[in-house]
Short mmCIF file of C-alpha atoms and ligand atoms in Angstrom, two decimals:
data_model
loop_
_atom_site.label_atom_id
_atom_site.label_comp_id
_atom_site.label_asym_id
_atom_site.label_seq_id
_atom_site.Cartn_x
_atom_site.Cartn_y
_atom_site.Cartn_z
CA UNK A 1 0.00 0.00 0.00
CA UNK A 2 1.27 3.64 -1.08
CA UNK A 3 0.90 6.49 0.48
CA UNK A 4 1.85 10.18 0.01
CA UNK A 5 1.80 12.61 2.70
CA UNK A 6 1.76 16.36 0.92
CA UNK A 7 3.89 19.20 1.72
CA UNK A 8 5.14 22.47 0.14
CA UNK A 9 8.30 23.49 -1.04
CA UNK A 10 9.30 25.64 2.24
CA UNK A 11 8.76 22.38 4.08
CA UNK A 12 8.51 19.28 2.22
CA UNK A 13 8.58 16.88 4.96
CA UNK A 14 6.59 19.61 6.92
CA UNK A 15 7.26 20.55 10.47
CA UNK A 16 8.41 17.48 11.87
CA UNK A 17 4.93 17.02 13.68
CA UNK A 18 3.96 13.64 11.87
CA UNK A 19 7.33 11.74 12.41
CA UNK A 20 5.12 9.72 14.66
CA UNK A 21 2.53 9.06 11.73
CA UNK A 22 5.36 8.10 9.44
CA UNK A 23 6.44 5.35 11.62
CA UNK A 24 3.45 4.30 12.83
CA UNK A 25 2.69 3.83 8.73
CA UNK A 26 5.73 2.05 8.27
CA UNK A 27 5.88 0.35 11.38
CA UNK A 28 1.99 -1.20 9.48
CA UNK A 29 4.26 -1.65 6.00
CA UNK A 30 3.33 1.44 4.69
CA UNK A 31 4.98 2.57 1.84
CA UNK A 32 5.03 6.26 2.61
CA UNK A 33 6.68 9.12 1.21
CA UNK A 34 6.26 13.34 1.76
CA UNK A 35 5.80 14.98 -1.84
CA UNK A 36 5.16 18.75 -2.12
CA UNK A 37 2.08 19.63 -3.79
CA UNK A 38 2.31 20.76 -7.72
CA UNK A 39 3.73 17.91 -9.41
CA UNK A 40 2.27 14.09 -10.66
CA UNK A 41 1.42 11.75 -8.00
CA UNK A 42 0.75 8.04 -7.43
CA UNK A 43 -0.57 6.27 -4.68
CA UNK A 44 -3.60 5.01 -3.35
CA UNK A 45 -4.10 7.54 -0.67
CA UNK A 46 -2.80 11.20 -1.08
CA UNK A 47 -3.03 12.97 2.17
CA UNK A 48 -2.96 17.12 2.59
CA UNK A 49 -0.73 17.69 5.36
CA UNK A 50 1.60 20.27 5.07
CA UNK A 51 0.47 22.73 2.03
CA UNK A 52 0.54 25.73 4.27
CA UNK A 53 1.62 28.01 1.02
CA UNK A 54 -1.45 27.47 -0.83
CA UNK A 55 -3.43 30.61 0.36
CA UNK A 56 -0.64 32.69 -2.18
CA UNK A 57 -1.43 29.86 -4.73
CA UNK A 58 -4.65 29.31 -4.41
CA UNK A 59 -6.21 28.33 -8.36
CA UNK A 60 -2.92 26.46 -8.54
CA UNK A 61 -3.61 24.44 -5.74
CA UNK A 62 -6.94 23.55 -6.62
CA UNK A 63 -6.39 22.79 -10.09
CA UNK A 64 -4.04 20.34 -8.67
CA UNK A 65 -5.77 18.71 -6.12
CA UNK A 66 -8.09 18.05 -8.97
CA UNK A 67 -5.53 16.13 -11.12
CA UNK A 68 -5.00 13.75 -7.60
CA UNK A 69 -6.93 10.35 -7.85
CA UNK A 70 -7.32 9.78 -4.12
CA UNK A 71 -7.27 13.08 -2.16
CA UNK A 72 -7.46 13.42 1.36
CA UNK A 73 -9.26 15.35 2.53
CA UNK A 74 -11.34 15.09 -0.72
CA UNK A 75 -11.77 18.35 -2.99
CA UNK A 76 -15.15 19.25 -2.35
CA UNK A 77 -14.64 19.21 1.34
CA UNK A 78 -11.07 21.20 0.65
CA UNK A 79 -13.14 23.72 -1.93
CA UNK A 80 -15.45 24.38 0.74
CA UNK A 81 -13.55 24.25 3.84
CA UNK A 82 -10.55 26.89 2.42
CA UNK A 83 -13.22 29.90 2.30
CA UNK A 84 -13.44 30.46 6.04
CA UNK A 85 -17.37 32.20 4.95
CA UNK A 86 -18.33 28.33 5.77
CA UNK A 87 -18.70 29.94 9.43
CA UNK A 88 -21.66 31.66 8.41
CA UNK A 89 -23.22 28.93 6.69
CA UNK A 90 -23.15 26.80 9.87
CA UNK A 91 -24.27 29.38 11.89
CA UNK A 92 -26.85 29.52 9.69
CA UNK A 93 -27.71 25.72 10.67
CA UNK A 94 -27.71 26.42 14.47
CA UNK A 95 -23.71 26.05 15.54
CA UNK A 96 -22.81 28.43 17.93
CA UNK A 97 -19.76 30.11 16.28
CA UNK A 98 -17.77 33.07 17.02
CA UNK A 99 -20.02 36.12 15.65
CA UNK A 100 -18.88 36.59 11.85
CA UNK A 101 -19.21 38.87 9.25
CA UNK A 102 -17.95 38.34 5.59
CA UNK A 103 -16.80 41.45 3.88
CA UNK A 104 -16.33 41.70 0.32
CA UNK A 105 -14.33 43.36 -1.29
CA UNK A 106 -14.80 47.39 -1.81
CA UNK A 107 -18.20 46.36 0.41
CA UNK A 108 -18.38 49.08 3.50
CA UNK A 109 -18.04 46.59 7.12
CA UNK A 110 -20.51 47.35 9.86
CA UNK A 111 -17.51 46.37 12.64
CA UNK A 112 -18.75 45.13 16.01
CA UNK A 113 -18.06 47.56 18.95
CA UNK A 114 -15.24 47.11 21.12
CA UNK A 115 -12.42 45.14 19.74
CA UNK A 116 -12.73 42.99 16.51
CA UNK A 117 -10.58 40.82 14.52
CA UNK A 118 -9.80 40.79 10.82
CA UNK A 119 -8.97 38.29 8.56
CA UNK A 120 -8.93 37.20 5.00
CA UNK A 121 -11.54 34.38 4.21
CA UNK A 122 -8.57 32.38 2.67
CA UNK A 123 -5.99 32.19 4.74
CA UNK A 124 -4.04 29.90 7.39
CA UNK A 125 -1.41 30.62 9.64
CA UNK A 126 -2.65 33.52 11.03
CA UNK A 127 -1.17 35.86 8.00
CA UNK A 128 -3.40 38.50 7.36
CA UNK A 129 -5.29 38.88 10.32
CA UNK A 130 -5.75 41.86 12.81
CA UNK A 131 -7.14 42.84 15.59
CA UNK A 132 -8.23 46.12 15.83
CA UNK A 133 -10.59 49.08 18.00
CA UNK A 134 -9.74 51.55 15.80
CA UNK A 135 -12.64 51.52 12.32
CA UNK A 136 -9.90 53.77 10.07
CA UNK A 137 -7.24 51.17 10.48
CA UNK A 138 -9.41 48.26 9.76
CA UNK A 139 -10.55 49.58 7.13
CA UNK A 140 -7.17 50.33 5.44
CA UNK A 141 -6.29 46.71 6.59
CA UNK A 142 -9.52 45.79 4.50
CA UNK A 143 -7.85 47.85 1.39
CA UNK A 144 -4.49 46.35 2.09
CA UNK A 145 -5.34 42.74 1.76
CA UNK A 146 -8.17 43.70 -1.36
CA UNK A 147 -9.80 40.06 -0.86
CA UNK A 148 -12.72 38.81 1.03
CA UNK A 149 -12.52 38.95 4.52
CA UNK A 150 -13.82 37.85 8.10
CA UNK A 151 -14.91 40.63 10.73
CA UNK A 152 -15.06 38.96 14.16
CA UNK A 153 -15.49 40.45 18.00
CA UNK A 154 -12.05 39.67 19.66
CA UNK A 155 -12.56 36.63 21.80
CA UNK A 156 -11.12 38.11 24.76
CA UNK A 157 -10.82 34.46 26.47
CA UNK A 158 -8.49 33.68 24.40
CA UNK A 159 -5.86 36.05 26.04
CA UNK A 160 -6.04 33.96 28.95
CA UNK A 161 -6.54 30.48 27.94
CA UNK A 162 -6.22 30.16 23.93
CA UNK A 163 -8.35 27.90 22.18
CA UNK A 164 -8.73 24.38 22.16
CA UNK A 165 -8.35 21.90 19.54
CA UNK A 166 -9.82 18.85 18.96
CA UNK A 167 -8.50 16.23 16.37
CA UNK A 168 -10.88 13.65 14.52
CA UNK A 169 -9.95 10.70 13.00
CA UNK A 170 -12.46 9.10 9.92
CA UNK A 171 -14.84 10.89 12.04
CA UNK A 172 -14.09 9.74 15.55
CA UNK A 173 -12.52 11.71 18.51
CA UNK A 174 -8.89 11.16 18.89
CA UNK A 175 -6.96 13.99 21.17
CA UNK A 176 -7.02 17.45 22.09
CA UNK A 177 -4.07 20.27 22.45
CA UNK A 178 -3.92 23.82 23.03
CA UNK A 179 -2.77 26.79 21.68
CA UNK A 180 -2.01 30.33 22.98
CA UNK A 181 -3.10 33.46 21.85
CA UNK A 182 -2.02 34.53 18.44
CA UNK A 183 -2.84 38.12 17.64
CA UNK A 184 -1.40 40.76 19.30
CA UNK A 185 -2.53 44.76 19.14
CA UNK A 186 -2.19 44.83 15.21
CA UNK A 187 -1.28 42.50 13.31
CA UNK A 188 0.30 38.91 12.98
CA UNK A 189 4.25 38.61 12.40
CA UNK A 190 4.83 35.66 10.41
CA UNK A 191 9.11 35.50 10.83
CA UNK A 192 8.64 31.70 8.96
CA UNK A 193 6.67 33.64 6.47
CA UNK A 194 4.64 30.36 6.84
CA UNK A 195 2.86 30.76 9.89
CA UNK A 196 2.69 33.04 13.04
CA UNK A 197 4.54 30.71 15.38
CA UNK A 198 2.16 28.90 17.74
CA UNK A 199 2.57 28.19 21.63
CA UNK A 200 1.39 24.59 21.84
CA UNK A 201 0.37 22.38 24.67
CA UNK A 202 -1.73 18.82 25.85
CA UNK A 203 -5.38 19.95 27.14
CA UNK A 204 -8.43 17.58 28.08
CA UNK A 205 -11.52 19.26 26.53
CA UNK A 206 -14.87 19.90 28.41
CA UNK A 207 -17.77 17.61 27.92
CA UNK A 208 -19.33 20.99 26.23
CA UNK A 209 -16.33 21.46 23.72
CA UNK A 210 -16.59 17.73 22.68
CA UNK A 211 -20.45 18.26 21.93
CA UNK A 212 -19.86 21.41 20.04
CA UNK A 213 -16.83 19.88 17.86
CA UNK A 214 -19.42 17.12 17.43
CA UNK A 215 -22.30 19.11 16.27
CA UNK A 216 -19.81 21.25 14.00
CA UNK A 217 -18.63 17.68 12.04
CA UNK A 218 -22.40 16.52 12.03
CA UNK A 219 -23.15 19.77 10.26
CA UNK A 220 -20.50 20.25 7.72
CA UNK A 221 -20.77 16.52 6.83
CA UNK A 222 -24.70 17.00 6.24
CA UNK A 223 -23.85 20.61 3.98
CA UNK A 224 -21.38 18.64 2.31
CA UNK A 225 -23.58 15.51 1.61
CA UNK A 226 -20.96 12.88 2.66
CA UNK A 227 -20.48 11.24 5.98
CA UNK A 228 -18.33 12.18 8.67
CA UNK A 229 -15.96 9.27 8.56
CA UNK A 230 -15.94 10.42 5.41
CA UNK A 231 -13.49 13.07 6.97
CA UNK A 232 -10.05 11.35 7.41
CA UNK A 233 -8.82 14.12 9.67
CA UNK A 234 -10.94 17.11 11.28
CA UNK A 235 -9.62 19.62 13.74
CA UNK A 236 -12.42 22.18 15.60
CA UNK A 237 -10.96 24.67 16.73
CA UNK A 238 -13.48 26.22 19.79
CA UNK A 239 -12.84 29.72 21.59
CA UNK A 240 -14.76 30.36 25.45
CA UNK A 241 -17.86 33.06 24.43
CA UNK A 242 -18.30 36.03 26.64
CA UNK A 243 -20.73 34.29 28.58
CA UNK A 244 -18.67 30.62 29.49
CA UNK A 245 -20.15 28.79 26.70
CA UNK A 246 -17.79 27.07 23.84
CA UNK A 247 -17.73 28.68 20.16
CA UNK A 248 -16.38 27.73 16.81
CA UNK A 249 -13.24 29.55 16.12
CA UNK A 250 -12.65 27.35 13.13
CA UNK A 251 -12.89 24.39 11.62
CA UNK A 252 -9.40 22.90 9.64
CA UNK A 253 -10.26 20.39 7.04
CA UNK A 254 -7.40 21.24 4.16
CA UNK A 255 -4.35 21.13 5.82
CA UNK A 256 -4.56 21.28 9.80
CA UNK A 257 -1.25 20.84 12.40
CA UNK A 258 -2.96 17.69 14.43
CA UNK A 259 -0.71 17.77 17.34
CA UNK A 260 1.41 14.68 17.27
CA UNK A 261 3.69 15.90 19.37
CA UNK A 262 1.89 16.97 21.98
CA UNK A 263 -0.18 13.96 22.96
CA UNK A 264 -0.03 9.66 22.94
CA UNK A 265 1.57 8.05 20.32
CA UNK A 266 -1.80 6.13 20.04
CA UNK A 267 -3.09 9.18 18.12
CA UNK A 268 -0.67 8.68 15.30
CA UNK A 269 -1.40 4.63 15.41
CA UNK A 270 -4.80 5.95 15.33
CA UNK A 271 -4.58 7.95 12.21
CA UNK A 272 -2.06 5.77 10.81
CA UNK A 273 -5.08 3.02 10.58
CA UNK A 274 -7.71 5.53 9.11
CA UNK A 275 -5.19 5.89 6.85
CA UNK A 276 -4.68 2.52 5.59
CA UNK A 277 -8.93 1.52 5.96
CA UNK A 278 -9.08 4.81 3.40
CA UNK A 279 -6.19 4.12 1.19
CA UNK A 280 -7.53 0.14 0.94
CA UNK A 281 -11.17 1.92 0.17
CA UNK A 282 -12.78 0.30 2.99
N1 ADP B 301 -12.41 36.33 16.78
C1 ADP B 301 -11.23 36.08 17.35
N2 ADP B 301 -11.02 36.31 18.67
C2 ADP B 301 -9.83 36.08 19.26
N3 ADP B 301 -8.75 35.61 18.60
C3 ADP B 301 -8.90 35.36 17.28
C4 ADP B 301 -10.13 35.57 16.58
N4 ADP B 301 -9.96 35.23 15.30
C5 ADP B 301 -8.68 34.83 15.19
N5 ADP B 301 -8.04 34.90 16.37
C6 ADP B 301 -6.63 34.56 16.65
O1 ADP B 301 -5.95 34.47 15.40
C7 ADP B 301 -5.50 33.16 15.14
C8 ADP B 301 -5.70 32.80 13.66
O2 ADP B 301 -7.06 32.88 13.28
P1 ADP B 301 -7.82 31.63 12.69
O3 ADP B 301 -9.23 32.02 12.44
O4 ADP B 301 -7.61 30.44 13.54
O5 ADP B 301 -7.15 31.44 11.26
P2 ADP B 301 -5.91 30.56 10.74
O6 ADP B 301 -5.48 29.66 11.87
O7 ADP B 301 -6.48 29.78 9.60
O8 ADP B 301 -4.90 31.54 10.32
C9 ADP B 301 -6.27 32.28 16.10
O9 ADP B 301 -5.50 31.15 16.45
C10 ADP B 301 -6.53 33.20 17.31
O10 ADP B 301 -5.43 33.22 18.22
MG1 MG B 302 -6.51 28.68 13.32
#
C-alpha cells in the first residue's frame, strides 16, 4: 500500500509534527513518502498535510488537487472548507460560532463595537489577520489585503486560555491540544513567512467542547452531503464566548497541524489506521 503525505516546497517533509505518523505507517508496511504539492502523483491515498503556502497559490492548488486520484481530505470538502465564509453557513444551521461577518471586497463593514478581529476568508497561519478598536485602520487593513474577509469580535478568552483543539480521525474523537493566543494589538508577524509561530500544549476538553466539535462535524458533513468518517482528519478549533459557553473559532479540514507531538503516540497509530482503511477503500 502507497501512500503520500503532501507538503510544500518551504517544508517538504513539513514541520516534523507527523514523524510519529510516518512510523506508525511504516511500522503497518506502509509505503510512505512526503511529496510537495504541484507535481504528478501516485498512490492510493494522497493525504494534505503540510500545504501551508497554498493561500498565495490558491487556483494552482486547486487545479491540482483536482488532477490527484485519491485526495485526502477530498476536494469538495477542501473547496469548501478553504473559504473560512463556511462559518456563516453553519451558523446559519444552528452552531454556535464566534459572531462573523464576511466582507467583500470594496463592500463598506458594519464592525462590532469594542475590539474585533480581521482576517482574509482564505488564509491559514494567522497571515493576514488583525485585531483592531480603531474603524480607520481596519478599514485600510480591509484595502491592504483587497480580498474577502472575516470581521469577528475579539474573543477576549483567548488572552487567557487560547483555544482548544480537537483532532478527529475518519470521524471519531482522537486527542485534544492547546494553543495560545495569536494576535497581538495589530497584526500577525509571520518570521517563517509560513505561519505566526504557535505556543502549543496537551489539554483535556470539556464535555461541552466535545459536543460542540461534534455538532460542527455533524453539520459540515450533512452541507457537504458525505459522511463524517468520510473526513479522514478534522480539527475544531473552539474559543470560550463572553458568557462561558464554547464557540467555533474554526474548523481545519485542508491542511490542519494535528498535534502529534503533543499527545499519545496512540493518536498517530490511530490515524495511521484511518489511513490505511481509506487508502484500501474500505
Ligand atoms: N475572533 C477572534 N477572537 C480572538 N482571537 C482570534 C479571533 N480570530 C482569530 N483569532 C486569533 O488568530 C489566530 C488565527 O485565526 P484563525 O481564524 O484560527 O485562522 P488561521 O489559523 O487559519 O490563520 C487564532 O488562532 C486566534 O489566536
Ligand atoms: Mg486557526
Amino acid at each position: 500500500m502507497r501512500v503520500v503525505l503532501v507538503s510544500c516546497d518551504l517544508l517538504p517533509e513539513g514541520d516534523g509534527d507527523e514523524e510519529s505518523l510516518v512510523a506508525a505507517l511504516v511500522r503497518d508496511g506502509v509505503d510512505v513518502t512526503w511529496q510537495p504539492w504541484g507535481g504528478p502523483v501516485d498512490a492510493d491515498l494522497v493525504v494534505l498535510r503540510a500545504t501551508w503556502d497554498y493561500t498565495e497559490h490558491l487556483d494552482e492548488f486547486l487545479a491540482w488537487c483536482a488532477t490527484v486520484p485519491a485526495l485526502a481530505n477530498p476536494l469538495p470538502v477542501v473547496r469548501w472548507n478553504i473559504d473560512k465564509s463556511y462559518m456563516a453557513e453553519l451558523a446559519s444551521r444552528g452552531v454556535p460560532v464566534v459572531p462573523t461577518a464576511v466582507v467583500e471586497p470594496g463592500q463598506e463593514p458594519d464592525f462590532p463595537d469594542g475590539e474585533f478581529v480581521v482576517k482574509p476568508a482564505v488564509g491559514a497561519g494567522s497571515r493576514g489577520a488583525g485585531r483592531f478598536t480603531d474603524h480607520a485602520a481596519a478599514r485600510a487593513h480591509l484595502e491592504a489585503i483587497g480580498v474577502k474577509a472575516l470581521v469577528q469580535p475579539y474573543q477576549s478568552s483567548v488572552d487567557e486560555n487560547g483555544e482548544t483543539a480537537l483532532v478527529f480521525f475518519a470521524g471519531e474523537y482522537s486527542h485534544s491540544f492547546h494553543k495560545g493566543p495569536m494576535l497581538a494589538q495589530g497584526l500577525g508577524e509571520a518570521e517563517s513567512g509560513l505561519y505566526v509561530e504557535e505556543r502549543l500544549g496537551s489539554i483535556e476538553p470539556s464535555p461541552r467542547q466535545v459536543d460542540l466539535a461534534n455538532q460542527v462535524l455533524d453539520v459540515a458533513a450533512e452541507l457537504l452531503s458525505l459522511r463524517r468518517s468520510d473526513f479522514l482528519y478534522a480539527r475544531v478549533d473552539v474559543v470560550e464566548g463572553p458568557d462561558g459557553a464554547p464557540l467555533l473559532l474554526e474548523l481545519e479540514l485542508t491542511e490542519p497541524s494535528l498535534g502529534f507531538r503533543l499527545t499519545t503516540g496512540e493518536a498517530a497509530e490511530r490515524f495511521s489506521k484511518a489511513i490505511q482503511a481509506a487508502a484500501s477503500g474500505a
